[in-house]
Amino acid sequence: MHIVISGRGTIWPDPVPQAHTPPSGPAFTVGSFDGEAVLGRRTAQYNHRSAQLAMVACGRALDDAGLRVTDENRDRIGVTLGTAAGSVTGMVEFGMDTFSQPRPHMVAAAKSSHCVLSSPAGAAAIVYGLRGANATVTAGPATGLAVLRHAVVMLRAGHTDAVLAAASEEFTGPTSWLARAARGQQVQGEGAAAFVLEGRDSARAAGRKALAAVAAVGVRAVAGFSAGQFTDSLARALGRAGVSAPEVSAVAFRHTGVHEVDEAQRSGLVQALPEARQVSDEERIGDCYSAHALLQLAGLLDEATLPAVIVAADPDGLLSVAVLKGVPE
Amino acid sequence: MHRVVITGLGPVSSIGIGADGFCHAVRAGKSGISRISSFDVSGFEHQMAGEVADFDAGKLITRLNVADWGRASLFAAAAARLAADDAGIQDFGDDAAVLMGTTSGEIPNVVAMTESWYLNGPATPDGTLAAQLPAGRLALAAAQEVGATGETMTFSAACAAANCAIGYAYDLVSSGEVPVAVAGGADAVSRFTHAAFNRLGALAKDTCRPFDRERDGMLTAEGGAALVLETLNGAIERGARIYAEVLGYAVSCDAYHPSAPEPKSIARTMDSALRRSGVTPDEVDYICAHGTGTRLNDRVEAQAIRSVYGETTPPVSSLKSMLGHTMGAASGFGSIACALAMSRGFIPPTINHRHSDPELDGIDPVAGTAREATVRVAQNNAFGFGGNNAIVLFGSAPCTS
């Protein structure tokens, strides 16, 4: 089964990083984003910023695909969202009351789902009426590609006919302080990207244009990082996709901030894809961590000739590669 | 399509650690509920939970450096280690997938950071707490512990997460993408989760009584659960003991309410799980219920079961009567219990059950004590916040002689 992308929705950060109060650093934020205005007050009050960003991007992807959700198809449309650790800010907003209130259980009931990593996927399903397979996946900075992989497996196994696949990253107080502690001084970013994935035949039958085919995608554990790890993983992914290295026009990646991993990545990418244009996108979106790879995917669809490759390495021990191909009309 | 079987079980629970200890405890109807000791519970209206009080990660884990990982990741890794040893697999290598489910990941680390921000104001948090936080580390911890370098992913589908991971593993193994997978779930008791369920009015005063007329709620709990899934052919080839077969599963979303379950949607998922597994309702001998013990869940679950099974529903019991609600691990424990029920010939009890509820008429909760029985097909239910439903069907081990 050939899986294609038939719609995309993005929320890009503003092009210039803004200064923020310490301990936050400067960041590429979505200054104009107003979840309440788009989603309504009632929905917004139950959902943290990360969820709101993902939900709005999902709506844009559905619109872009021209996929109308009806009683006939809603049971067969799934949602797969990605997150690194849920909304830390949402958890803190909810849990601070357990310390500050006279009784620790006097917390805000409306915010209790902030403690659950998967609440944005459920919220997106409610807003758009999607009753198919619903999941949240998490794999550090490889999260976006894990989302694509999960969607592909759900479609191939026949659990759904279409999947809204998305990831978001928020820039908010506690979330940004945490990123500084865990990942150092990178300029952070926020944003969201969502895609409609479905079988090629399903897209054709409905007259939806396929923007790209997800020709190969995988997330693996690795025992340490070397240039060889990257070249092997890339060769395996390209082999599965039926794409030769010289055909690849661009390879998107993210700097991990860990010197040895970044050095192995730099050298591995040059060896495996010497002719491909390299894009890290950090100069225009900052480090969007769990959403970085999917924002890069959206960028590649806009700017690059396919086939293109996305690489995401998690210094904790994950390596992920996706290969996107063009789809003949 | 490959047939998929279960050859290893790794429960790390409040009532028993390891397949034999857990099996013995479930059969005996042991309770794992105690007064919370992992955080300061003073001031809370409800103070009981199912903590794994004697969890000593260092004793179970052989490869990871325990200090590098959060409690949920250690539950996942310890469960994977036990499952791998139980399956008799030394090294998984390049071809094995590791999938773990969780509701809240390393939320105890967020609690610690929040307390420090409450006391000291905004600051960059402790580096170790921050480094341990990403939830993707649960599956990664399990993979690194068993030496697997194949597909590795952590899932959340609230409290249906482990069934999602087990189902996804089933998809990978049955389609021939990988020959073997370790799948399950893990979560740790936390102040925030406890406060959330307390505030929602979902917590029992001290005892969880699923399907009882006087049930008054659930109890928060923790643990890790992992299973080894492999192709039937692979298991036969290496002479592995087979607990049970995975027949299939279904996942869905209510798209209805952030926390309340919806009976029609659950019934639809049950229908779909049965159909995908090639099983008819009359063939099912046991339903391992989601069975949280809240008034609403048990009523909705019973209603959904009756709508699919009609007048003759199989016995329906809830492990949460013993363990409390272990969140993302819960359906992992349910899957382990189903595998044990089928291989050892018993139906787990719903303990603490005293009065039948006329509202749940037609449901046999296996009250009080385990029942000796031949279980050929078992259904494991899991529902979660956000309307996530995941239901897995198991069959008895295929005759391999």
XYZ file of C-alpha atoms in Angstrom:
730
model
C 0.000 0.000 0.000
C 1.416 3.376 -1.055
C 0.835 6.039 1.577
C 0.537 9.628 0.415
C 0.169 13.043 1.992
C -2.960 14.715 0.675
C -3.154 17.774 2.896
C -1.005 19.891 5.170
C -1.576 22.535 7.803
C 1.121 24.538 9.518
C 1.590 27.166 12.168
C 4.993 28.738 11.595
C 6.756 30.850 14.200
C 7.474 34.503 13.435
C 10.695 34.941 11.414
C 12.580 36.960 14.051
C 13.318 35.592 17.527
C 11.859 37.589 20.397
C 13.515 38.222 23.759
C 11.828 36.589 26.749
C 12.152 37.017 30.492
C 14.813 34.823 32.147
C 15.103 31.945 32.781
C 13.581 31.759 29.273
C 15.888 32.736 26.435
C 15.107 34.336 23.073
C 12.757 32.264 20.916
C 10.938 32.039 17.596
C 7.357 32.209 18.832
C 3.966 32.324 17.144
C 3.218 35.816 18.374
C -0.151 36.118 16.685
C -1.561 32.765 17.798
C -4.847 33.098 19.654
C -6.289 29.641 20.301
C -9.374 31.073 21.964
C -10.235 33.121 18.876
C -9.917 30.126 16.546
C -11.239 27.311 18.711
C -13.669 29.195 20.912
C -13.450 29.944 24.611
C -14.970 26.694 25.777
C -12.531 24.476 23.880
C -9.571 26.709 24.668
C -10.098 26.607 28.426
C -9.705 22.815 28.513
C -6.627 22.723 26.319
C -3.089 23.979 26.833
C -1.178 25.916 24.183
C 0.527 22.839 22.784
C -2.864 21.182 22.244
C -4.346 24.334 20.724
C -1.479 24.651 18.246
C -1.895 21.003 17.181
C -5.676 21.304 16.888
C -5.545 24.391 14.690
C -2.876 22.835 12.437
C -5.075 19.710 12.125
C -8.031 21.819 10.996
C -5.885 23.509 8.363
C -4.664 20.116 7.077
C -8.239 18.842 6.729
C -9.167 22.017 4.835
C -6.086 21.805 2.642
C -6.916 18.207 1.697
C -10.545 19.093 1.139
C -11.391 16.143 3.380
C -14.930 16.640 4.641
C -15.720 14.701 7.805
C -19.174 13.117 7.613
C -21.084 10.379 9.439
C -20.043 8.085 6.592
C -16.285 8.472 7.079
C -15.683 9.721 10.658
C -15.244 6.203 12.100
C -12.433 5.579 9.616
C -10.400 8.768 10.128
C -7.764 8.551 12.856
C -5.538 11.005 14.678
C -1.877 10.502 15.580
C -0.283 13.369 17.486
C 3.277 13.718 18.681
C 4.655 15.247 21.855
C 7.914 15.016 23.762
C 6.482 15.043 27.284
C 3.006 16.524 27.010
C 2.642 20.159 28.004
C 4.936 20.683 30.969
C 3.435 24.149 31.311
C -0.046 22.653 31.359
C 0.961 20.189 34.079
C 2.571 22.943 36.134
C -0.464 25.228 35.783
C -2.648 22.382 36.966
C -0.364 21.057 39.706
C 0.822 24.322 41.277
C -2.500 24.417 43.139
C -1.601 21.169 44.932
C 1.087 23.230 46.698
C -0.571 26.628 46.940
C -4.158 25.736 47.868
C -5.168 25.108 51.495
C -6.140 21.537 50.483
C -3.929 19.905 47.824
C -6.796 18.380 45.852
C -8.450 21.781 45.315
C -7.116 21.974 41.771
C -8.925 23.218 38.649
C -10.931 20.273 37.345
C -11.009 21.717 33.816
C -7.226 21.458 33.632
C -6.908 17.889 34.974
C -6.429 16.416 31.511
C -3.201 18.456 31.250
C -1.609 15.592 33.213
C -2.386 13.155 30.404
C 0.030 13.169 27.451
C -2.650 12.129 24.990
C -5.340 14.685 25.808
C -4.622 16.843 22.700
C -5.272 13.845 20.413
C -8.613 13.255 22.110
C -9.409 16.971 21.935
C -8.594 17.114 18.209
C -10.864 14.101 17.675
C -13.703 15.868 19.500
C -13.295 19.164 17.644
C -13.273 17.555 14.181
C -15.486 14.545 14.982
C -12.885 11.871 14.183
C -13.632 8.458 15.684
C -10.923 6.313 14.090
C -7.706 5.008 15.672
C -6.419 7.698 17.990
C -2.961 7.759 19.474
C -0.131 9.911 20.704
C 3.462 8.961 20.095
C 6.595 10.264 21.690
C 10.217 9.824 20.664
C 12.087 13.015 21.687
C 13.190 14.999 18.621
C 12.301 11.974 16.459
C 8.663 12.406 17.504
C 7.455 13.878 14.202
C 8.800 10.976 12.180
C 7.423 8.510 14.748
C 4.025 10.123 14.098
C 4.373 9.429 10.364
C 5.467 5.864 11.060
C 2.522 5.219 13.380
C 0.091 6.630 10.825
C 1.569 4.406 8.099
C 1.160 1.293 10.280
C -2.445 2.201 11.169
C -3.285 2.646 7.474
C -1.500 -0.504 6.299
C -3.129 -2.637 8.995
C -6.527 -1.344 7.926
C -7.447 0.356 11.188
C -8.227 3.577 9.346
C -8.643 4.982 5.835
C -7.027 8.338 6.665
C -4.954 9.722 9.530
C -4.406 13.270 10.693
C -0.744 13.152 11.679
C 0.592 16.146 13.595
C 3.070 17.426 16.147
C 3.295 20.700 18.030
C 5.830 22.406 20.253
C 4.875 25.248 22.572
C 7.021 28.058 23.921
C 5.729 28.841 27.389
C 7.417 29.524 30.731
C 8.101 26.134 32.347
C 8.408 24.330 29.004
C 11.148 26.714 27.896
C 12.995 26.596 31.239
C 12.991 22.834 30.992
C 14.351 22.932 27.424
C 17.228 25.118 28.574
C 18.082 22.697 31.365
C 17.804 19.616 29.168
C 19.159 20.836 25.853
C 21.295 23.900 26.503
C 21.286 27.319 24.929
C 19.717 26.672 21.503
C 17.272 29.345 20.392
C 13.943 27.619 20.884
C 10.998 27.707 18.561
C 7.334 26.843 18.604
C 4.874 25.802 15.971
C 2.848 22.925 14.651
C 2.513 20.899 11.485
C -0.242 18.495 10.526
C -0.758 16.247 7.514
C -3.518 14.105 6.103
C -2.124 10.659 5.257
C -4.037 8.065 3.291
C -3.573 5.342 0.686
C -2.765 6.561 -2.806
C -5.852 4.894 -4.221
C -8.089 6.423 -1.585
C -6.744 9.900 -2.397
C -7.181 9.315 -6.129
C -10.709 7.995 -5.752
C -11.680 11.098 -3.801
C -9.912 13.412 -6.220
C -7.450 14.636 -3.603
C -4.033 15.651 -4.895
C -1.115 13.701 -3.421
C 1.569 16.176 -2.329
C 4.124 13.429 -1.682
C 4.419 9.725 -0.938
C 5.794 8.568 2.405
C 8.117 6.050 0.767
C 9.927 4.939 3.937
C 9.897 5.986 7.572
C 11.274 4.377 10.699
C 12.437 5.092 14.237
C 15.060 2.821 15.733
C 17.046 2.549 18.923
C 20.774 2.822 18.320
C 23.657 1.782 20.506
C 25.721 4.978 20.220
C 26.182 7.369 17.338
C 28.770 7.224 14.573
C 28.882 8.448 10.978
C 28.369 4.792 10.030
C 25.095 4.672 11.973
C 23.775 7.533 9.875
C 25.020 6.179 6.536
C 23.618 2.704 7.334
C 20.239 4.049 8.406
C 20.030 6.284 5.344
C 21.040 3.457 2.995
C 18.416 1.171 4.538
C 15.662 3.808 4.276
C 16.572 4.732 0.698
C 16.642 1.037 -0.212
C 13.155 0.498 1.185
C 11.928 3.615 -0.598
C 13.471 2.581 -3.922
C 15.348 5.878 -4.147
C 19.024 6.216 -5.044
C 21.202 8.687 -3.129
C 21.963 10.972 -6.128
C 18.212 11.474 -6.695
C 17.739 13.079 -3.269
C 17.489 16.844 -3.657
C 17.469 17.872 -0.006
C 18.053 16.414 3.422
C 16.558 18.071 6.483
C 18.057 17.492 9.915
C 18.242 19.115 13.338
C 21.317 19.882 15.403
C 21.014 17.946 18.656
C 23.355 20.200 20.643
C 25.464 17.167 21.613
C 28.820 17.588 19.892
C 29.647 13.930 19.173
C 26.184 13.238 17.768
C 26.193 16.358 15.598
C 29.672 15.534 14.292
C 28.617 11.959 13.429
C 25.481 13.334 11.769
C 27.379 15.948 9.738
C 29.867 13.438 8.494
C 27.268 10.700 7.880
C 25.011 12.996 5.845
C 27.893 14.216 3.674
C 28.988 10.641 2.994
C 25.535 9.247 2.300
C 24.026 12.192 0.419
C 26.932 14.260 -0.950
C 24.813 16.063 -3.528
C 21.744 16.833 -1.437
C 21.097 20.318 -0.133
C 21.278 20.293 3.682
C 18.666 22.212 5.672
C 18.401 22.464 9.449
C 15.853 25.346 9.419
C 17.063 26.520 12.824
C 17.881 30.004 11.506
C 14.227 30.579 10.617
C 12.233 28.531 13.169
C 14.677 27.924 16.004
C 14.646 24.482 17.595
C 11.070 23.221 17.483
C 12.173 19.921 19.071
C 9.270 17.435 18.885
C 7.615 19.373 16.040
C 10.839 20.193 14.203
C 10.839 17.261 11.766
C 7.217 17.770 10.679
C 7.689 21.514 10.207
C 10.704 20.602 8.081
C 8.527 18.208 6.113
C 6.085 21.034 5.415
C 9.006 23.222 4.321
C 10.334 20.538 1.982
C 6.931 20.173 0.338
C 6.945 23.922 -0.294
C 10.479 24.373 -1.491
C 12.259 21.230 -2.494
C 12.139 18.879 -5.388
C 11.296 15.390 -4.248
C 12.676 12.896 -3.344
C 13.792 14.437 -0.075
C 14.968 12.979 3.202
C 14.398 13.955 6.844
C 16.718 12.770 9.598
C 16.048 13.129 13.317
C 18.521 11.982 15.941
C 17.820 11.809 19.658
C 21.085 11.787 21.614
C 19.342 9.563 24.182
C 19.589 6.793 21.584
C 17.035 7.080 18.777
C 17.652 7.571 15.073
C 14.873 8.214 12.626
C 14.801 8.634 8.851
C 11.960 9.395 6.445
C 12.080 9.397 2.644
C 9.492 11.407 0.696
C 8.918 10.836 -2.996
C 6.915 12.622 -5.623
C 3.679 11.050 -6.823
C 3.083 10.906 -10.578
C -0.246 12.478 -11.573
C -0.081 -12.829 7.847
C 1.936 -14.472 10.600
C 0.248 -15.867 13.675
C 1.475 -14.010 16.752
C 2.039 -15.581 20.165
C 3.050 -14.445 23.631
C 6.163 -16.118 24.991
C 7.266 -13.856 27.824
C 5.557 -11.969 30.646
C 7.045 -9.206 32.774
C 4.762 -7.768 35.460
C 6.179 -5.300 38.010
C 3.169 -4.728 40.232
C 2.124 -3.946 43.782
C 0.905 -7.537 44.229
C 3.779 -9.395 42.652
C 6.870 -9.050 40.497
C 7.546 -11.607 37.750
C 5.108 -13.986 36.055
C 4.883 -16.542 38.861
C 4.580 -14.057 41.713
C 1.968 -12.054 39.827
C 0.013 -15.168 38.818
C -0.029 -16.423 42.389
C -1.239 -13.038 43.672
C -3.984 -12.672 41.049
C -5.212 -16.204 41.747
C -5.195 -15.539 45.468
C -6.972 -12.206 45.050
C -4.260 -10.210 46.797
C -4.647 -6.462 47.339
C -1.786 -4.074 46.542
C -3.418 -1.010 48.083
C -1.698 0.926 50.868
C -1.377 4.458 52.227
C 0.646 6.603 49.806
C 4.312 6.910 50.760
C 5.947 8.299 47.579
C 4.729 11.877 48.222
C 3.411 13.877 51.155
C -0.250 12.974 51.208
C -1.236 15.174 54.143
C -4.243 17.369 53.421
C -5.531 15.100 50.638
C -9.096 13.947 51.012
C -8.105 10.472 49.744
C -4.782 8.897 50.692
C -4.718 5.318 49.413
C -3.040 4.056 46.243
C -1.446 1.009 44.666
C 2.267 1.779 44.946
C 4.936 -0.782 44.151
C 6.446 -0.231 47.572
C 9.207 -2.820 47.220
C 10.329 -1.790 43.712
C 14.107 -2.017 43.652
C 15.103 -1.249 40.060
C 18.742 -2.068 40.749
C 17.833 -5.644 41.612
C 15.813 -6.244 38.441
C 17.733 -4.259 35.849
C 21.006 -5.593 34.508
C 22.211 -3.082 31.901
C 20.889 0.420 32.589
C 22.436 2.828 35.029
C 19.446 3.272 37.349
C 20.401 6.846 38.316
C 19.970 8.007 34.698
C 16.273 7.152 34.445
C 12.952 8.268 35.914
C 10.626 5.943 37.826
C 8.267 5.195 34.911
C 11.184 4.389 32.600
C 12.594 2.064 35.260
C 9.227 0.307 35.548
C 9.253 -0.133 31.752
C 12.831 -1.401 31.696
C 12.345 -3.786 34.640
C 9.174 -5.187 33.066
C 10.961 -5.668 29.741
C 13.863 -7.404 31.486
C 11.511 -9.813 33.267
C 9.578 -10.508 30.051
C 12.786 -11.123 28.095
C 14.126 -13.512 30.738
C 10.752 -15.249 30.936
C 10.814 -15.739 27.148
C 14.379 -17.028 27.352
C 15.721 -14.451 24.898
C 19.200 -13.164 25.737
C 19.671 -10.556 23.069
C 17.087 -9.020 20.812
C 19.400 -7.142 18.454
C 18.449 -5.312 15.280
C 15.171 -6.989 14.482
C 13.214 -6.492 17.699
C 10.710 -3.710 18.219
C 10.059 -2.183 21.644
C 6.774 -0.349 22.239
C 5.677 1.071 25.580
C 2.484 2.859 26.573
C 2.049 5.496 29.258
C -0.551 7.955 30.489
C 1.691 10.584 32.038
C 5.309 9.534 31.438
C 7.735 10.878 34.027
C 5.186 13.189 35.672
C 6.802 12.786 39.137
C 9.710 14.810 37.712
C 7.316 17.634 36.780
C 5.923 17.501 40.331
C 9.449 17.933 41.728
C 10.149 20.877 39.388
C 6.818 22.514 40.224
C 7.480 22.233 43.939
C 10.828 23.908 43.488
C 9.227 26.706 41.416
C 6.533 27.081 44.060
C 9.118 27.427 46.818
C 11.863 29.366 45.001
C 10.269 31.057 42.008
C 11.117 30.575 38.313
C 14.528 29.080 37.610
C 16.177 26.651 35.264
C 15.205 23.269 36.710
C 17.527 20.555 37.922
C 19.388 19.118 34.926
C 18.860 15.488 35.879
C 15.107 15.892 36.349
C 14.907 17.675 33.002
C 17.006 15.114 31.141
C 14.859 12.234 32.401
C 11.551 13.842 31.431
C 10.927 13.031 27.738
C 8.326 10.251 27.623
C 10.009 8.637 24.637
C 12.551 7.396 27.157
C 10.158 4.743 28.495
C 10.437 2.542 25.414
C 14.072 3.543 25.024
C 14.877 2.355 28.556
C 13.217 -0.976 27.823
C 15.047 -1.295 24.481
C 18.434 -0.496 25.989
C 17.841 -2.872 28.895
C 17.119 -5.843 26.624
C 19.617 -4.847 23.936
C 17.057 -4.186 21.211
C 18.001 -1.830 18.370
C 14.888 -2.120 16.235
C 11.799 0.084 16.029
C 11.309 1.895 19.343
C 8.389 4.108 20.254
C 6.406 5.216 23.297
C 2.640 5.632 23.016
C 0.048 7.444 24.965
C -3.666 6.830 24.646
C -4.323 7.742 28.265
C -5.249 4.579 30.149
C -5.597 2.479 26.984
C -1.915 3.021 26.168
C -0.521 -0.470 26.805
C -3.175 -2.086 24.614
C -2.251 0.396 21.878
C 1.397 -0.621 22.208
C 0.563 -4.344 22.263
C -1.755 -3.922 19.289
C 0.873 -1.993 17.345
C 3.399 -4.742 18.165
C 0.858 -7.270 16.873
C 0.589 -5.291 13.605
C 4.392 -5.287 13.174
C 4.843 -8.994 13.961
C 1.796 -10.271 12.070
C 2.726 -8.312 8.934
C 6.236 -9.746 9.025
C 7.978 -6.403 9.615
C 9.668 -7.733 12.759
C 9.959 -11.289 14.121
C 9.735 -10.284 17.775
C 8.564 -7.337 19.879
C 8.442 -6.312 23.514
C 5.328 -4.304 24.330
C 3.507 -3.045 27.390
C 3.134 0.027 29.530
C 4.335 1.876 32.611
C 3.304 4.747 34.878
C 4.292 6.058 38.296
C 2.021 7.298 41.079
C 2.196 11.088 41.307
C 0.816 13.920 43.383
C -0.715 15.610 40.316
C -2.453 12.509 38.952
C -3.793 11.745 42.401
C -5.064 15.315 42.817
C -6.692 15.206 39.376
C -8.716 12.074 40.070
C -9.521 13.251 43.584
C -10.847 16.563 42.216
C -12.904 14.799 39.553
C -14.629 12.820 42.305
C -13.298 9.587 40.850
C -11.334 8.271 43.846
C -12.593 5.592 46.194
C -12.385 6.367 49.882
C -10.163 3.377 50.604
C -11.239 0.304 48.618
C -11.827 -0.200 44.913
C -14.995 -2.285 44.344
C -15.590 -2.679 40.605
C -19.139 -3.675 39.610
C -20.327 -3.466 43.246
C -23.571 -1.658 44.057
C -21.628 0.427 46.593
C -18.576 1.116 44.453
C -17.268 4.599 45.083
C -14.398 5.008 42.675
C -10.919 4.036 41.604
C -7.522 4.220 43.274
C -4.435 5.592 41.549
C -1.640 3.077 41.124
C 1.599 2.336 39.325
C 3.743 -0.360 37.810
C 5.233 -1.723 34.632
C 3.944 -4.503 32.419
C 5.640 -6.018 29.372
C 4.995 -8.967 27.079
C 7.152 -10.632 24.448
C 5.288 -11.158 21.175
C 6.741 -13.232 18.357
C 5.663 -15.192 15.318
C 4.256 -18.631 16.039
C 6.836 -20.131 13.699
C 9.689 -18.355 15.468
C 8.445 -19.536 18.852
C 8.143 -23.141 17.663
C 11.572 -23.009 16.052
C 13.288 -21.996 19.246
C 11.177 -24.277 21.397
C 9.675 -21.422 23.402
C 6.850 -21.858 25.899
C 3.721 -20.234 24.484
C 1.259 -18.610 26.884
C -1.355 -17.531 24.405
C -1.976 -16.229 20.907
C -2.825 -12.641 20.033
C -5.841 -12.881 17.736
C -6.261 -9.222 16.898
C -7.308 -5.847 18.226
C -9.159 -2.632 17.513
C -8.599 0.998 18.444
C -10.997 3.905 18.243
C -11.945 7.228 19.707
C -15.308 8.338 21.119
C -14.791 11.932 19.931
C -17.426 12.737 22.504
C -16.112 13.936 25.885
C -12.647 14.625 27.407
C -13.196 12.224 30.331
C -16.574 10.450 30.222
C -16.801 7.151 28.299
C -19.475 6.513 25.661
C -21.188 3.092 25.465
C -21.982 3.020 21.724
C -18.437 3.829 20.797
C -17.074 1.162 23.160
C -19.485 -1.410 21.713
C -18.357 -0.443 18.204
C -14.732 -1.044 19.236
C -15.642 -4.426 20.750
C -17.444 -5.433 17.555
C -14.509 -4.361 15.495
C -11.955 -6.168 17.730
C -13.989 -9.388 17.558
C -14.399 -9.095 13.789
C -10.722 -8.335 13.170
C -9.804 -11.325 15.367
C -12.176 -13.705 13.603
C -14.018 -14.415 16.849
C -17.748 -14.474 17.595
C -19.067 -13.367 21.003
C -20.164 -16.905 21.960
C -16.531 -18.050 21.694
C -15.273 -15.608 24.340
C -14.780 -17.224 27.768
C -13.555 -14.231 29.738
C -13.503 -10.428 29.582
C -10.747 -8.696 31.490
C -12.616 -5.455 32.119
C -11.359 -1.905 32.178
C -13.393 -1.969 35.418
C -12.160 1.157 37.162
C -14.733 0.977 39.949
C -16.233 4.400 39.237
C -20.005 4.477 39.034
C -19.956 5.713 35.447
C -17.236 3.508 33.915
C -18.635 0.237 35.211
C -22.174 1.113 34.129
C -21.053 2.159 30.640
C -18.755 -0.853 30.253
C -21.472 -3.281 31.352
C -23.949 -1.633 28.984
C -21.497 -1.934 26.067
C -20.725 -5.580 26.879
C -24.408 -6.463 27.072
C -25.124 -4.721 23.786
C -22.496 -6.851 22.033
C -22.876 -10.117 23.955
C -26.611 -10.110 24.585
C -28.061 -12.244 27.379
C -25.104 -14.583 27.821
C -22.091 -12.495 28.732
C -18.904 -14.306 29.725
C -17.440 -13.692 33.208
C -16.155 -10.097 33.512
C -13.586 -9.277 36.211
C -11.439 -6.284 37.104
C -7.773 -6.449 38.109
C -8.157 -2.880 39.379
C -9.867 -4.321 42.440
C -6.421 -5.648 43.405
C -3.926 -3.295 41.733
C -5.814 -0.018 41.641
C -5.633 1.870 38.336
C -2.089 1.587 37.007
C -2.928 4.015 34.177
C -0.862 3.337 31.047
C 0.271 -0.019 32.440
C -3.251 -1.194 33.263
C -4.086 -2.921 29.998
C -0.579 -4.427 30.020
C -1.442 -6.107 33.311
C -4.786 -7.094 31.798
C -3.002 -8.706 28.848
C -0.646 -10.562 31.194
C -3.620 -11.763 33.263
C -5.370 -12.989 30.094
C -2.242 -14.906 29.044
C -2.001 -16.487 32.507
C -5.722 -17.242 32.651
C -5.459 -19.149 29.381
C -2.214 -20.975 30.103
C -2.983 -21.869 33.726
C -6.707 -22.380 33.594
C -8.366 -19.813 35.841
C -10.397 -16.621 35.752
C -9.066 -13.726 37.862
C -11.467 -12.487 40.545
C -12.927 -9.067 41.271
C -12.020 -8.739 44.946
C -13.829 -6.470 47.435
C -17.096 -7.210 45.649
C -19.937 -7.573 48.179
C -23.242 -6.554 46.601
C -24.406 -7.110 43.086
C -25.733 -4.018 41.368
C -29.149 -4.381 39.709
C -28.015 -1.727 37.199
C -25.316 -4.146 36.016
C -27.695 -7.061 35.699
C -26.308 -9.874 33.580
C -22.664 -9.163 34.477
C -20.879 -11.936 36.402
C -17.957 -10.142 38.096
C -16.285 -13.327 39.437
C -16.817 -11.909 42.902
C -14.282 -12.545 45.642
C -12.255 -15.537 44.535
C -10.654 -16.802 41.348
C -12.456 -19.496 39.403
C -10.897 -22.619 37.912
C -11.887 -22.630 34.240
C -10.686 -23.353 30.747
C -10.255 -20.053 28.947
C -9.939 -20.454 25.188
C -10.609 -16.869 24.122
C -10.222 -13.762 26.288
C -10.942 -10.102 25.613
C -8.951 -7.317 27.279
C -10.732 -3.947 27.497
C -9.029 -0.589 27.909
C -10.564 2.886 27.810
C -8.941 6.220 28.474
C -9.428 9.952 28.886
C -9.906 11.619 25.549
C -12.225 8.798 24.517
C -9.445 6.369 23.621
C -10.557 2.745 23.360
C -8.278 -0.241 22.682
C -9.443 -3.839 22.890
C -7.222 -6.897 22.359
C -8.388 -10.491 21.813
C -6.305 -13.456 22.966
C -6.656 -17.141 22.128
C -5.243 -20.170 23.920
C -1.806 -21.330 22.795
C -1.972 -23.161 19.461
C -1.261 -26.868 19.706
C 2.326 -27.101 18.510
C 3.098 -30.786 18.896
